[in-house]
Each structure stands twice: as structure tokens, then as C-alpha cells.
Tab-separated table of C-alpha atoms in Angstrom:
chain	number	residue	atom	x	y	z
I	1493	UNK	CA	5.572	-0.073	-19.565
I	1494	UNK	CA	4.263	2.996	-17.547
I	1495	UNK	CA	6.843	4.251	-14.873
I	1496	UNK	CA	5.721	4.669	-11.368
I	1497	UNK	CA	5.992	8.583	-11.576
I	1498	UNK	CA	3.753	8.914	-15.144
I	1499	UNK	CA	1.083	6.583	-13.272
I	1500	UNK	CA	0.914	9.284	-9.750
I	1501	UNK	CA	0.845	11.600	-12.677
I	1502	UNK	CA	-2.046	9.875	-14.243
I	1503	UNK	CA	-4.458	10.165	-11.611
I	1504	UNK	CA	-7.067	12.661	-11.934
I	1505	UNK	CA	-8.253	15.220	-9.999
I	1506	UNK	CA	-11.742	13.606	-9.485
I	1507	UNK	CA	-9.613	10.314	-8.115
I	1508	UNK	CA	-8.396	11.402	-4.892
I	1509	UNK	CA	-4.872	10.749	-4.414
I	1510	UNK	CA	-5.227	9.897	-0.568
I	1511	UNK	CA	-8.828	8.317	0.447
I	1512	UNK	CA	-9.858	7.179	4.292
I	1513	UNK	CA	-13.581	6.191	4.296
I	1514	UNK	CA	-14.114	5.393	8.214
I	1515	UNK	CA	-10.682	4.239	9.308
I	1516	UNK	CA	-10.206	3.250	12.838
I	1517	UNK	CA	-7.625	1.770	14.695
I	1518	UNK	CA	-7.651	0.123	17.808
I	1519	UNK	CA	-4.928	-1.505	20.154
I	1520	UNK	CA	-4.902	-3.648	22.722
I	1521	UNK	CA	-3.179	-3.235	26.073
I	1522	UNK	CA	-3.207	-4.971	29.344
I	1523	UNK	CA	-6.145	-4.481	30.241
I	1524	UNK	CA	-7.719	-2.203	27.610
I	1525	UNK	CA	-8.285	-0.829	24.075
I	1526	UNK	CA	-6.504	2.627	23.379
I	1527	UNK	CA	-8.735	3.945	20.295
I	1528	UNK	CA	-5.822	5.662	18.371
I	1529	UNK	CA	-7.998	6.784	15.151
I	1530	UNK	CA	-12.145	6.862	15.655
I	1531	UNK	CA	-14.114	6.776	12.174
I	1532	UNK	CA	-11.028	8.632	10.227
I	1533	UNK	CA	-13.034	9.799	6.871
I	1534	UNK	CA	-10.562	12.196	4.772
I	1535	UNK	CA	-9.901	13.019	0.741
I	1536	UNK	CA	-7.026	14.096	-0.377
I	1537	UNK	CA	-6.590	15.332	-4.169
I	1538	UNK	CA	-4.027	16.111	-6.574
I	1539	UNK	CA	-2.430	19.150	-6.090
I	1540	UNK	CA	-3.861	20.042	-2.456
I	1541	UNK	CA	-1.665	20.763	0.051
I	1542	UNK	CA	-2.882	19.429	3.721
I	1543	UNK	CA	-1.592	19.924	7.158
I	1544	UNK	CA	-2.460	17.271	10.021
I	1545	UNK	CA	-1.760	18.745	13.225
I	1546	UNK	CA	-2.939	18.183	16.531
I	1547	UNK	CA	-1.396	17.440	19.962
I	1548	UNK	CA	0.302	14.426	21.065
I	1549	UNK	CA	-0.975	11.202	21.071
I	1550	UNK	CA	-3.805	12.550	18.589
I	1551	UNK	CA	-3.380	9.817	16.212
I	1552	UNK	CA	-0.978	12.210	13.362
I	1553	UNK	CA	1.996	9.336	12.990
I	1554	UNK	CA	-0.581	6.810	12.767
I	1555	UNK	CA	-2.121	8.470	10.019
I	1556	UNK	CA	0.609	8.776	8.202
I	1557	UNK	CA	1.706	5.429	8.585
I	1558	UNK	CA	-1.372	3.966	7.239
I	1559	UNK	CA	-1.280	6.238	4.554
I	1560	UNK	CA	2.173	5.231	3.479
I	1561	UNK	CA	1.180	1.281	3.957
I	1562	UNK	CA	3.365	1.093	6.828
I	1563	UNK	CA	0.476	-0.036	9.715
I	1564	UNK	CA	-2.467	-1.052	8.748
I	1565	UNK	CA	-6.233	0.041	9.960
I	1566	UNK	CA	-7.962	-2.140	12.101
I	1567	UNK	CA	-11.609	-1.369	10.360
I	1568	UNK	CA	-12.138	1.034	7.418
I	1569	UNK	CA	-10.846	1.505	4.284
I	1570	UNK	CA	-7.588	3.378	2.655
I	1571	UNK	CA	-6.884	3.526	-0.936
I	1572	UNK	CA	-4.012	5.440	-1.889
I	1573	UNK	CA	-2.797	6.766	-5.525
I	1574	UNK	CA	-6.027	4.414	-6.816
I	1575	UNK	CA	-5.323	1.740	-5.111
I	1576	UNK	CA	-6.350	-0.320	-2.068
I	1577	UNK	CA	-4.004	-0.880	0.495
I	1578	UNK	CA	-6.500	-2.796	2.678
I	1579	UNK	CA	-6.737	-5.780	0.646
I	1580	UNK	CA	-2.795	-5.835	0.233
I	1581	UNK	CA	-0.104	-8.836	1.471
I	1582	UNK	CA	3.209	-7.394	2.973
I	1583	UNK	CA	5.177	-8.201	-0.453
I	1584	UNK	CA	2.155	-5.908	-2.366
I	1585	UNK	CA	2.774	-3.130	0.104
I	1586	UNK	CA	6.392	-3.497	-0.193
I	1587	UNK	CA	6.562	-2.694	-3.903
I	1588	UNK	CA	3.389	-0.164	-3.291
I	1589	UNK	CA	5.970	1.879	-1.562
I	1590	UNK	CA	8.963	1.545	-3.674
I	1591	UNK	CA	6.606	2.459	-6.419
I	1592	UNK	CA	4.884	5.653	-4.932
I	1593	UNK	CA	5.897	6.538	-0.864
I	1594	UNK	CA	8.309	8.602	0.307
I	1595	UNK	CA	8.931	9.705	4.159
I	1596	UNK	CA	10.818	12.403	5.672
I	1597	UNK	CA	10.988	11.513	9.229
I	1598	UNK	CA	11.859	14.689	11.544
I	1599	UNK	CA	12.088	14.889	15.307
């Protein structure tokens, strides 16, 4: 059996590590949608370093949260170390991130 680590390892360069093809996310309110993320497209590879900044409320938590299988999109699609995260049930995403997230939260 593969380990978790030798399989990140695995991936190539030409399969992005990090993939958002048109990822949007919308929530409801009241008495409105708040459009957090608007047609998101980004590609991330191994060994690229990548900075999301932007001021608050720009959508930078979200991001990361979908990326680490935490929220999910409401339309688009995110595929992470080769695999989809769309298409996975909360167990899947569970042992997703055991396997290959992890999050330093700062404030």
C-alpha cells in the first residue's frame, strides 16, 4: 500500500496539485444572495508557491476552505491532489483530509 505522503509526492507537475475551473459560491440571506466567489478559475502546481490576498470579505477563507474540502462550491468544479472533491460524501472528504490537508489557522 502507497502512503498518503508518497501519493502527494506522486503527482506530477503537469497534474496540478490545486485545480478551480469556474467555482462560485453563493449564499442566501434574508432577502438576498451575497456572491462570495464569482467564476473562481485557478491552477496550482507542484512546487509553486501562491499568495491569496485581498481585502476583507473578498472571498480568501472561502477559498481556502473549499480547497481543503471543508465548504463546498455551490457551481464549479475543485479537484485537489488528483482528485475531485465535488463529487465527494462527508465520510470521503473526511478521510480526503486526514489523508492530504493540513490548516494553520492564524488571527
Amino acid at each position: 500500500m502507497t502512503s498518503p505522503a508518497r501519493q502527494l509526492a506522486e503527482v506530477t507537475v503537469a497534474q496540478p496539485l490545486v485545480e478551480f475551473d469556474d467555482v462560485h459560491v453563493t449564499l442566501m440571506a434574508v432577502s438576498h444572495q451575497i456572491n462570495v466567489l464569482r467564476g473562481v478559475s485557478l491552477t496550482i502546481t507542484r512546487g509553486e508557491s501562491v499568495s491569496i490576498v485581498g481585502p476583507s470579505g473578498a472571498g480568501k477563507s472561502t477559498l481556502m476552505m473549499i480547497a481543503a474540502g471543508l465548504s463546498r462550491a455551490t457551481r464549479g468544479s475543485v479537484r485537489v491532489a488528483g482528485e475531485s472533491l465535488d463529487t465527494m460524501n462527508e465520510d470521503a472528504l473526511a478521510r480526503f483530509r486526514q489523508r492530504n490537508i493540513g490548516i494553520v489557522f492564524q488571527s
